[in-house]
């Protein structure tokens, strides 16, 4: 059963076709990789799915549960998270002047109850909510191995930690599908190793489907079960890691870059 | 002593202490009027800081909301409507009009929003001048002393107590709000619109909230103003006041409730003191010059405002990057 179906997706900027009739399906509970050389259109695909961009053509359907189906194109960008789909950004987008804990609380924005007046008066229901979301955020902080850092400013953390905080912010929203744009960018090999394990645990322990874009082929080949390769916005290959590694079209697309060797 | 670390309790205690000082020391009437206006500007500045410091939205037209609050409250009390009801309406109507600016802010950003809000402010001021049946135009509107359940706040001392009670209540409300969901959403919108949207924060909703809350605070302050000074005229509510509000918040400290109050104090009291100094006192527009100079100095040397002076000095000494300091208290 597919949790995400992208069909004939196309979008262009001026004369440039950034994504060209791209179709792929992500199976529920899988770890799916979307790869391709720089400028291939990967982030643009993510921007269409998460509704930052509206594609010129194509369909994007999301099935978080058996009996639910959403046409994502019907949703506004800020409505996507409440349906169970959440993303991270290639160039970390954190709320820099808030603590790590507060950043995670923002991930629970849509599920936090309480109107403006009751927040201003700090009524009992608001106090209870704050307690509930803090507890939940602390659990995730512990899961990520960031305990002790919760009150540190997000913006003053090293890049690797900021990436983890962004991942944590997606987790607290209890999503069904997380899309990660280059989660390992800027991480050293130890950090990447830890991240691979975390992503696997997120899928195994929380049953969350993962769709990721990544240039680190070690990580992709290691954790992804299915991979889609795009170049100039078009799909050039699809399959399991070993199929992709032995695919001549993929090798050609990456030729001279040596990124597929691992 | 843990209870003293609770901000709302600090506000109440500090408010109490400041409210009784006029009953202990003998201030001149003029000095007390000035202290009262400090409190009134503190209220506008807190609202404006929610907009500029927390939500990251600019407005150069907020004097219009304060003026509107003043005219509405003056008009209603002159018609015999109780002060309590009038001050509420004087907050709510600007709040509703603030929504219009929120809609504008969804389409415009930065410089363009600044220019649009400037235009809004000028337009409203023009309406104050022309709509004489409501505002009495250039002849000005007279106001009555505030009175609650028959008690009239006629003396400067009693008005000071009233103004401080309202300031403390609105400070606590702002503090609680900013420490919960709404505050986090506003700060998220300021720091990263992308992150905010991906986390389910509607920019439209929170821009509307920021503009309308700040307009509410301005309207309440305007109401207090007319019942304190008991006279207003259209020229008071122009660009100069809007820029002063901006300066108060920047000088006092962006995204800081205390900073808003410090800024209001600084820009109201210092010009008054300088006026008394023989040579300086003769310079015309002294307060405008002071505002401009302090604004430049603060932006250059204390970008986080007077309220965070200690952190900034510490960081300068440690040679660290000041940008990393929290903008969230
Ligand atoms: N908003 C935009 N306006 C104009 N062009 C854009 C826009 N967004 C993306 N593009 C263009 O679309 C193409 C695909 O960009 P995209 O960011 O999706 O690539 P990518 O595969 O994520 O690359 P990388 O691996 O470097 O992150 C690029 O040529 C880019 O310049
Ligand atoms: Mg990209």
mmCIF file of N, CA, C and O in Angstrom, chain A residues 52 77-79 81 85-87 89 93-99 102 105-107 109-110 112-117 119-122 126 130 133-134 153 155-156 169-170, chain B residues 6 172-177 179-185 187-203 205-206 209 213 323-328:
data_model
loop_
_atom_site.group_PDB
_atom_site.id
_atom_site.type_symbol
_atom_site.label_atom_id
_atom_site.label_comp_id
_atom_site.label_asym_id
_atom_site.label_seq_id
_atom_site.Cartn_x
_atom_site.Cartn_y
_atom_site.Cartn_z
ATOM 1 N N UNK A 52 4.920 24.200 -0.630
ATOM 2 C CA UNK A 52 5.549 25.520 -0.757
ATOM 3 C C UNK A 52 5.431 25.991 -2.200
ATOM 4 O O UNK A 52 5.361 27.185 -2.464
ATOM 5 N N UNK A 77 -0.100 25.341 2.468
ATOM 6 C CA UNK A 77 1.176 24.877 3.018
ATOM 7 C C UNK A 77 1.094 24.577 4.520
ATOM 8 O O UNK A 77 1.612 23.572 4.993
ATOM 9 N N UNK A 78 0.388 25.420 5.280
ATOM 10 C CA UNK A 78 0.358 25.215 6.732
ATOM 11 C C UNK A 78 -0.653 24.156 7.170
ATOM 12 O O UNK A 78 -0.728 23.820 8.349
ATOM 13 N N UNK A 79 -1.418 23.624 6.211
ATOM 14 C CA UNK A 79 -2.395 22.585 6.574
ATOM 15 C C UNK A 79 -1.811 21.175 6.450
ATOM 16 O O UNK A 79 -2.397 20.213 6.933
ATOM 17 N N UNK A 81 0.897 19.645 7.686
ATOM 18 C CA UNK A 81 1.411 18.942 8.869
ATOM 19 C C UNK A 81 0.298 18.245 9.651
ATOM 20 O O UNK A 81 0.470 17.144 10.161
ATOM 21 N N UNK A 85 1.950 14.764 7.438
ATOM 22 C CA UNK A 85 3.120 14.842 6.567
ATOM 23 C C UNK A 85 3.949 16.043 7.002
ATOM 24 O O UNK A 85 3.431 17.156 7.096
ATOM 25 N N UNK A 86 5.222 15.814 7.269
ATOM 26 C CA UNK A 86 6.041 16.920 7.768
ATOM 27 C C UNK A 86 7.427 16.832 7.148
ATOM 28 O O UNK A 86 7.864 15.758 6.738
ATOM 29 N N UNK A 87 8.119 17.963 7.047
ATOM 30 C CA UNK A 87 9.385 17.996 6.328
ATOM 31 C C UNK A 87 10.500 18.677 7.115
ATOM 32 O O UNK A 87 10.249 19.389 8.082
ATOM 33 N N UNK A 89 14.323 20.927 6.084
ATOM 34 C CA UNK A 89 14.840 21.748 4.995
ATOM 35 C C UNK A 89 16.318 21.472 4.749
ATOM 36 O O UNK A 89 17.069 21.143 5.667
ATOM 37 N N UNK A 93 16.128 25.105 8.836
ATOM 38 C CA UNK A 93 15.261 26.233 9.169
ATOM 39 C C UNK A 93 14.787 26.073 10.609
ATOM 40 O O UNK A 93 13.762 25.459 10.865
ATOM 41 N N UNK A 94 15.567 26.629 11.541
ATOM 42 C CA UNK A 94 15.150 26.564 12.939
ATOM 43 C C UNK A 94 14.740 27.954 13.407
ATOM 44 O O UNK A 94 15.025 28.945 12.743
ATOM 45 N N UNK A 95 14.064 28.006 14.540
ATOM 46 C CA UNK A 95 13.773 29.291 15.152
ATOM 47 C C UNK A 95 14.982 29.595 16.029
ATOM 48 O O UNK A 95 15.080 29.146 17.163
ATOM 49 N N UNK A 96 15.904 30.351 15.442
ATOM 50 C CA UNK A 96 17.252 30.493 16.016
ATOM 51 C C UNK A 96 17.281 31.072 17.415
ATOM 52 O O UNK A 96 18.112 30.702 18.227
ATOM 53 N N UNK A 97 16.368 31.998 17.694
ATOM 54 C CA UNK A 97 16.431 32.682 18.978
ATOM 55 C C UNK A 97 15.629 31.991 20.071
ATOM 56 O O UNK A 97 15.448 32.534 21.144
ATOM 57 N N UNK A 98 15.129 30.807 19.778
ATOM 58 C CA UNK A 98 14.441 30.048 20.826
ATOM 59 C C UNK A 98 15.285 28.830 21.196
ATOM 60 O O UNK A 98 16.155 28.403 20.439
ATOM 61 N N UNK A 99 14.982 28.264 22.358
ATOM 62 C CA UNK A 99 15.734 27.109 22.824
ATOM 63 C C UNK A 99 15.387 25.880 21.990
ATOM 64 O O UNK A 99 14.404 25.875 21.247
ATOM 65 N N UNK A 102 11.907 24.797 22.958
ATOM 66 C CA UNK A 102 10.858 25.604 22.333
ATOM 67 C C UNK A 102 10.694 25.266 20.853
ATOM 68 O O UNK A 102 9.588 25.271 20.322
ATOM 69 N N UNK A 105 8.562 22.392 20.698
ATOM 70 C CA UNK A 105 7.170 22.731 21.027
ATOM 71 C C UNK A 105 6.466 23.300 19.793
ATOM 72 O O UNK A 105 5.272 23.056 19.584
ATOM 73 N N UNK A 106 7.214 24.032 18.969
ATOM 74 C CA UNK A 106 6.618 24.589 17.756
ATOM 75 C C UNK A 106 6.168 23.473 16.811
ATOM 76 O O UNK A 106 5.185 23.617 16.095
ATOM 77 N N UNK A 107 6.860 22.339 16.873
ATOM 78 C CA UNK A 107 6.436 21.200 16.068
ATOM 79 C C UNK A 107 5.062 20.681 16.466
ATOM 80 O O UNK A 107 4.396 19.990 15.706
ATOM 81 N N UNK A 109 2.607 22.741 17.276
ATOM 82 C CA UNK A 109 1.716 23.907 17.191
ATOM 83 C C UNK A 109 0.258 23.533 16.900
ATOM 84 O O UNK A 109 -0.648 23.985 17.584
ATOM 85 N N UNK A 110 0.063 22.688 15.893
ATOM 86 C CA UNK A 110 -1.316 22.436 15.476
ATOM 87 C C UNK A 110 -2.102 21.579 16.471
ATOM 88 O O UNK A 110 -3.327 21.607 16.461
ATOM 89 N N UNK A 112 -1.590 21.806 19.824
ATOM 90 C CA UNK A 112 -1.653 22.477 21.123
ATOM 91 C C UNK A 112 -2.958 23.254 21.224
ATOM 92 O O UNK A 112 -3.261 24.080 20.369
ATOM 93 N N UNK A 113 -3.714 22.967 22.275
ATOM 94 C CA UNK A 113 -5.023 23.609 22.410
ATOM 95 C C UNK A 113 -4.928 24.887 23.233
ATOM 96 O O UNK A 113 -3.954 25.098 23.953
ATOM 97 N N UNK A 114 -5.953 25.717 23.144
ATOM 98 C CA UNK A 114 -6.011 26.933 23.956
ATOM 99 C C UNK A 114 -6.086 28.177 23.093
ATOM 100 O O UNK A 114 -5.274 28.365 22.199
ATOM 101 N N UNK A 115 -7.082 29.030 23.370
ATOM 102 C CA UNK A 115 -7.247 30.266 22.612
ATOM 103 C C UNK A 115 -6.371 31.370 23.169
ATOM 104 O O UNK A 115 -5.707 31.198 24.190
ATOM 105 N N UNK A 116 -6.396 32.503 22.477
ATOM 106 C CA UNK A 116 -5.523 33.618 22.861
ATOM 107 C C UNK A 116 -5.831 34.120 24.265
ATOM 108 O O UNK A 116 -4.922 34.347 25.065
ATOM 109 N N UNK A 117 -7.103 34.274 24.574
ATOM 110 C CA UNK A 117 -7.456 34.813 25.890
ATOM 111 C C UNK A 117 -7.001 33.851 26.984
ATOM 112 O O UNK A 117 -6.391 34.263 27.967
ATOM 113 N N UNK A 119 -4.643 31.749 26.868
ATOM 114 C CA UNK A 119 -3.173 31.777 26.966
ATOM 115 C C UNK A 119 -2.710 33.012 27.736
ATOM 116 O O UNK A 119 -1.833 32.930 28.593
ATOM 117 N N UNK A 120 -3.317 34.170 27.418
ATOM 118 C CA UNK A 120 -2.926 35.413 28.096
ATOM 119 C C UNK A 120 -3.221 35.364 29.578
ATOM 120 O O UNK A 120 -2.497 35.927 30.389
ATOM 121 N N UNK A 121 -4.299 34.659 29.948
ATOM 122 C CA UNK A 121 -4.672 34.562 31.363
ATOM 123 C C UNK A 121 -4.063 33.318 32.014
ATOM 124 O O UNK A 121 -4.247 33.088 33.201
ATOM 125 N N UNK A 122 -3.386 32.531 31.217
ATOM 126 C CA UNK A 122 -2.744 31.298 31.686
ATOM 127 C C UNK A 122 -3.731 30.437 32.464
ATOM 128 O O UNK A 122 -3.463 30.028 33.601
ATOM 129 N N UNK A 126 -4.537 25.774 29.610
ATOM 130 C CA UNK A 126 -3.281 26.129 28.957
ATOM 131 C C UNK A 126 -2.091 25.561 29.734
ATOM 132 O O UNK A 126 -1.151 25.019 29.163
ATOM 133 N N UNK A 130 0.667 22.979 28.250
ATOM 134 C CA UNK A 130 2.107 23.266 28.265
ATOM 135 C C UNK A 130 2.863 22.110 28.914
ATOM 136 O O UNK A 130 3.933 21.726 28.459
ATOM 137 N N UNK A 133 2.859 19.084 26.350
ATOM 138 C CA UNK A 133 3.752 19.176 25.193
ATOM 139 C C UNK A 133 5.221 19.194 25.624
ATOM 140 O O UNK A 133 6.079 18.680 24.929
ATOM 141 N N UNK A 134 5.503 19.751 26.811
ATOM 142 C CA UNK A 134 6.884 19.746 27.287
ATOM 143 C C UNK A 134 7.365 18.328 27.570
ATOM 144 O O UNK A 134 8.493 17.965 27.271
ATOM 145 N N UNK A 153 20.154 27.719 23.170
ATOM 146 C CA UNK A 153 19.586 28.344 21.983
ATOM 147 C C UNK A 153 19.847 27.484 20.756
ATOM 148 O O UNK A 153 20.973 27.035 20.541
ATOM 149 N N UNK A 155 19.993 28.366 17.673
ATOM 150 C CA UNK A 155 20.865 29.008 16.687
ATOM 151 C C UNK A 155 22.339 28.925 17.022
ATOM 152 O O UNK A 155 23.182 29.120 16.151
ATOM 153 N N UNK A 156 22.682 28.659 18.281
ATOM 154 C CA UNK A 156 24.105 28.649 18.620
ATOM 155 C C UNK A 156 24.662 27.230 18.686
ATOM 156 O O UNK A 156 25.770 27.011 19.147
ATOM 157 N N UNK A 169 11.858 18.090 15.653
ATOM 158 C CA UNK A 169 10.677 18.926 15.485
ATOM 159 C C UNK A 169 9.642 18.243 14.583
ATOM 160 O O UNK A 169 8.440 18.431 14.749
ATOM 161 N N UNK A 170 10.113 17.400 13.642
ATOM 162 C CA UNK A 170 9.136 16.673 12.827
ATOM 163 C C UNK A 170 8.508 15.541 13.644
ATOM 164 O O UNK A 170 7.329 15.270 13.517
ATOM 165 N N UNK B 6 9.019 34.489 39.627
ATOM 166 C CA UNK B 6 7.870 34.470 38.738
ATOM 167 C C UNK B 6 7.641 35.881 38.188
ATOM 168 O O UNK B 6 7.369 36.810 38.938
ATOM 169 N N UNK B 172 1.269 41.421 32.179
ATOM 170 C CA UNK B 172 1.130 40.007 32.529
ATOM 171 C C UNK B 172 0.468 39.246 31.386
ATOM 172 O O UNK B 172 0.903 38.159 31.001
ATOM 173 N N UNK B 173 -0.570 39.872 30.801
ATOM 174 C CA UNK B 173 -1.243 39.220 29.684
ATOM 175 C C UNK B 173 -0.249 38.980 28.548
ATOM 176 O O UNK B 173 -0.161 37.882 27.999
ATOM 177 N N UNK B 174 0.527 40.012 28.231
ATOM 178 C CA UNK B 174 1.506 39.882 27.141
ATOM 179 C C UNK B 174 2.538 38.814 27.481
ATOM 180 O O UNK B 174 2.875 37.969 26.646
ATOM 181 N N UNK B 175 3.009 38.831 28.726
ATOM 182 C CA UNK B 175 4.029 37.858 29.126
ATOM 183 C C UNK B 175 3.509 36.430 28.963
ATOM 184 O O UNK B 175 4.165 35.582 28.344
ATOM 185 N N UNK B 176 2.313 36.171 29.490
ATOM 186 C CA UNK B 176 1.742 34.820 29.384
ATOM 187 C C UNK B 176 1.540 34.405 27.937
ATOM 188 O O UNK B 176 1.851 33.290 27.542
ATOM 189 N N UNK B 177 1.003 35.340 27.168
ATOM 190 C CA UNK B 177 0.719 35.035 25.768
ATOM 191 C C UNK B 177 2.007 34.693 25.024
ATOM 192 O O UNK B 177 2.065 33.741 24.247
ATOM 193 N N UNK B 179 4.724 33.569 26.191
ATOM 194 C CA UNK B 179 5.371 32.353 26.660
ATOM 195 C C UNK B 179 4.575 31.113 26.278
ATOM 196 O O UNK B 179 4.894 30.022 26.728
ATOM 197 N N UNK B 180 3.500 31.278 25.521
ATOM 198 C CA UNK B 180 2.758 30.083 25.119
ATOM 199 C C UNK B 180 2.689 29.974 23.605
ATOM 200 O O UNK B 180 3.481 30.581 22.892
ATOM 201 N N UNK B 181 1.752 29.180 23.146
ATOM 202 C CA UNK B 181 1.652 28.842 21.726
ATOM 203 C C UNK B 181 1.746 30.061 20.801
ATOM 204 O O UNK B 181 2.496 30.069 19.834
ATOM 205 N N UNK B 182 0.974 31.099 21.135
ATOM 206 C CA UNK B 182 0.946 32.276 20.268
ATOM 207 C C UNK B 182 2.323 32.936 20.187
ATOM 208 O O UNK B 182 2.781 33.289 19.100
ATOM 209 N N UNK B 183 2.973 33.091 21.332
ATOM 210 C CA UNK B 183 4.294 33.720 21.338
ATOM 211 C C UNK B 183 5.296 32.938 20.510
ATOM 212 O O UNK B 183 6.043 33.505 19.717
ATOM 213 N N UNK B 184 5.282 31.619 20.688
ATOM 214 C CA UNK B 184 6.219 30.795 19.919
ATOM 215 C C UNK B 184 5.936 30.900 18.428
ATOM 216 O O UNK B 184 6.849 30.951 17.611
ATOM 217 N N UNK B 185 4.647 30.964 18.080
ATOM 218 C CA UNK B 185 4.292 31.063 16.659
ATOM 219 C C UNK B 185 4.771 32.401 16.092
ATOM 220 O O UNK B 185 5.289 32.462 14.968
ATOM 221 N N UNK B 187 7.289 34.261 17.127
ATOM 222 C CA UNK B 187 8.751 34.260 17.022
ATOM 223 C C UNK B 187 9.193 33.371 15.857
ATOM 224 O O UNK B 187 10.115 33.708 15.120
ATOM 225 N N UNK B 188 8.505 32.255 15.673
ATOM 226 C CA UNK B 188 8.835 31.371 14.557
ATOM 227 C C UNK B 188 8.636 32.109 13.240
ATOM 228 O O UNK B 188 9.471 32.042 12.341
ATOM 229 N N UNK B 189 7.543 32.855 13.153
ATOM 230 C CA UNK B 189 7.254 33.612 11.935
ATOM 231 C C UNK B 189 8.365 34.646 11.689
ATOM 232 O O UNK B 189 8.782 34.856 10.560
ATOM 233 N N UNK B 190 8.855 35.264 12.772
ATOM 234 C CA UNK B 190 9.910 36.279 12.643
ATOM 235 C C UNK B 190 11.229 35.636 12.197
ATOM 236 O O UNK B 190 11.895 36.133 11.302
ATOM 237 N N UNK B 191 11.596 34.491 12.808
ATOM 238 C CA UNK B 191 12.903 33.899 12.534
ATOM 239 C C UNK B 191 12.945 33.106 11.236
ATOM 240 O O UNK B 191 13.958 33.074 10.560
ATOM 241 N N UNK B 192 11.865 32.407 10.913
ATOM 242 C CA UNK B 192 11.845 31.630 9.675
ATOM 243 C C UNK B 192 10.407 31.388 9.231
ATOM 244 O O UNK B 192 9.695 30.564 9.799
ATOM 245 N N UNK B 193 9.995 32.111 8.198
ATOM 246 C CA UNK B 193 8.629 31.905 7.701
ATOM 247 C C UNK B 193 8.461 30.493 7.158
ATOM 248 O O UNK B 193 7.397 29.909 7.265
ATOM 249 N N UNK B 194 9.562 29.952 6.586
ATOM 250 C CA UNK B 194 9.473 28.590 6.043
ATOM 251 C C UNK B 194 9.192 27.585 7.155
ATOM 252 O O UNK B 194 8.292 26.758 7.047
ATOM 253 N N UNK B 195 9.984 27.674 8.233
ATOM 254 C CA UNK B 195 9.795 26.745 9.341
ATOM 255 C C UNK B 195 8.387 26.912 9.901
ATOM 256 O O UNK B 195 7.681 25.929 10.141
ATOM 257 N N UNK B 196 7.965 28.160 10.091
ATOM 258 C CA UNK B 196 6.656 28.406 10.671
ATOM 259 C C UNK B 196 5.572 27.722 9.845
ATOM 260 O O UNK B 196 4.735 26.985 10.387
ATOM 261 N N UNK B 197 5.608 27.933 8.535
ATOM 262 C CA UNK B 197 4.556 27.354 7.692
ATOM 263 C C UNK B 197 4.591 25.835 7.712
ATOM 264 O O UNK B 197 3.557 25.183 7.792
ATOM 265 N N UNK B 198 5.797 25.272 7.651
ATOM 266 C CA UNK B 198 5.899 23.817 7.643
ATOM 267 C C UNK B 198 5.376 23.227 8.949
ATOM 268 O O UNK B 198 4.951 22.087 8.993
ATOM 269 N N UNK B 199 5.432 23.994 10.038
ATOM 270 C CA UNK B 199 4.965 23.503 11.332
ATOM 271 C C UNK B 199 3.484 23.799 11.552
ATOM 272 O O UNK B 199 2.960 23.630 12.649
ATOM 273 N N UNK B 200 2.821 24.304 10.542
ATOM 274 C CA UNK B 200 1.379 24.484 10.631
ATOM 275 C C UNK B 200 0.950 25.869 11.080
ATOM 276 O O UNK B 200 -0.211 26.069 11.460
ATOM 277 N N UNK B 201 1.878 26.817 11.063
ATOM 278 C CA UNK B 201 1.531 28.173 11.494
ATOM 279 C C UNK B 201 1.075 28.973 10.281
ATOM 280 O O UNK B 201 1.828 29.123 9.313
ATOM 281 N N UNK B 202 -0.157 29.453 10.344
ATOM 282 C CA UNK B 202 -0.679 30.247 9.232
ATOM 283 C C UNK B 202 -0.144 31.672 9.368
ATOM 284 O O UNK B 202 -0.409 32.356 10.351
ATOM 285 N N UNK B 203 0.617 32.115 8.368
ATOM 286 C CA UNK B 203 1.197 33.467 8.448
ATOM 287 C C UNK B 203 0.088 34.503 8.515
ATOM 288 O O UNK B 203 0.183 35.479 9.252
ATOM 289 N N UNK B 205 -2.940 34.253 9.806
ATOM 290 C CA UNK B 205 -3.540 34.301 11.140
ATOM 291 C C UNK B 205 -2.640 35.045 12.117
ATOM 292 O O UNK B 205 -3.095 35.926 12.861
ATOM 293 N N UNK B 206 -1.360 34.729 12.106
ATOM 294 C CA UNK B 206 -0.486 35.326 13.120
ATOM 295 C C UNK B 206 -0.084 36.763 12.802
ATOM 296 O O UNK B 206 0.206 37.540 13.707
ATOM 297 N N UNK B 209 -3.094 38.529 14.141
ATOM 298 C CA UNK B 209 -3.035 38.564 15.608
ATOM 299 C C UNK B 209 -2.055 39.646 16.069
ATOM 300 O O UNK B 209 -2.367 40.465 16.937
ATOM 301 N N UNK B 213 -3.459 42.834 18.178
ATOM 302 C CA UNK B 213 -3.111 42.995 19.598
ATOM 303 C C UNK B 213 -2.380 44.318 19.810
ATOM 304 O O UNK B 213 -2.670 45.069 20.745
ATOM 305 N N UNK B 323 24.885 38.375 18.227
ATOM 306 C CA UNK B 323 23.681 37.914 17.524
ATOM 307 C C UNK B 323 23.104 36.647 18.137
ATOM 308 O O UNK B 323 21.975 36.294 17.922
ATOM 309 N N UNK B 324 23.957 35.945 18.873
ATOM 310 C CA UNK B 324 23.495 34.665 19.389
ATOM 311 C C UNK B 324 22.634 34.794 20.645
ATOM 312 O O UNK B 324 22.113 33.827 21.145
ATOM 313 N N UNK B 325 22.526 36.014 21.161
ATOM 314 C CA UNK B 325 21.770 36.172 22.393
ATOM 315 C C UNK B 325 20.270 36.004 22.142
ATOM 316 O O UNK B 325 19.764 36.365 21.095
ATOM 317 N N UNK B 326 19.615 35.469 23.121
ATOM 318 C CA UNK B 326 18.184 35.201 22.982
ATOM 319 C C UNK B 326 17.402 36.481 22.768
ATOM 320 O O UNK B 326 17.657 37.488 23.404
ATOM 321 N N UNK B 327 16.446 36.414 21.848
ATOM 322 C CA UNK B 327 15.542 37.544 21.639
ATOM 323 C C UNK B 327 14.157 37.104 22.056
ATOM 324 O O UNK B 327 13.199 37.341 21.361
ATOM 325 N N UNK B 328 14.079 36.431 23.163
ATOM 326 C CA UNK B 328 12.769 35.850 23.460
ATOM 327 C C UNK B 328 12.237 36.172 24.844
ATOM 328 O O UNK B 328 11.200 35.672 25.230
#
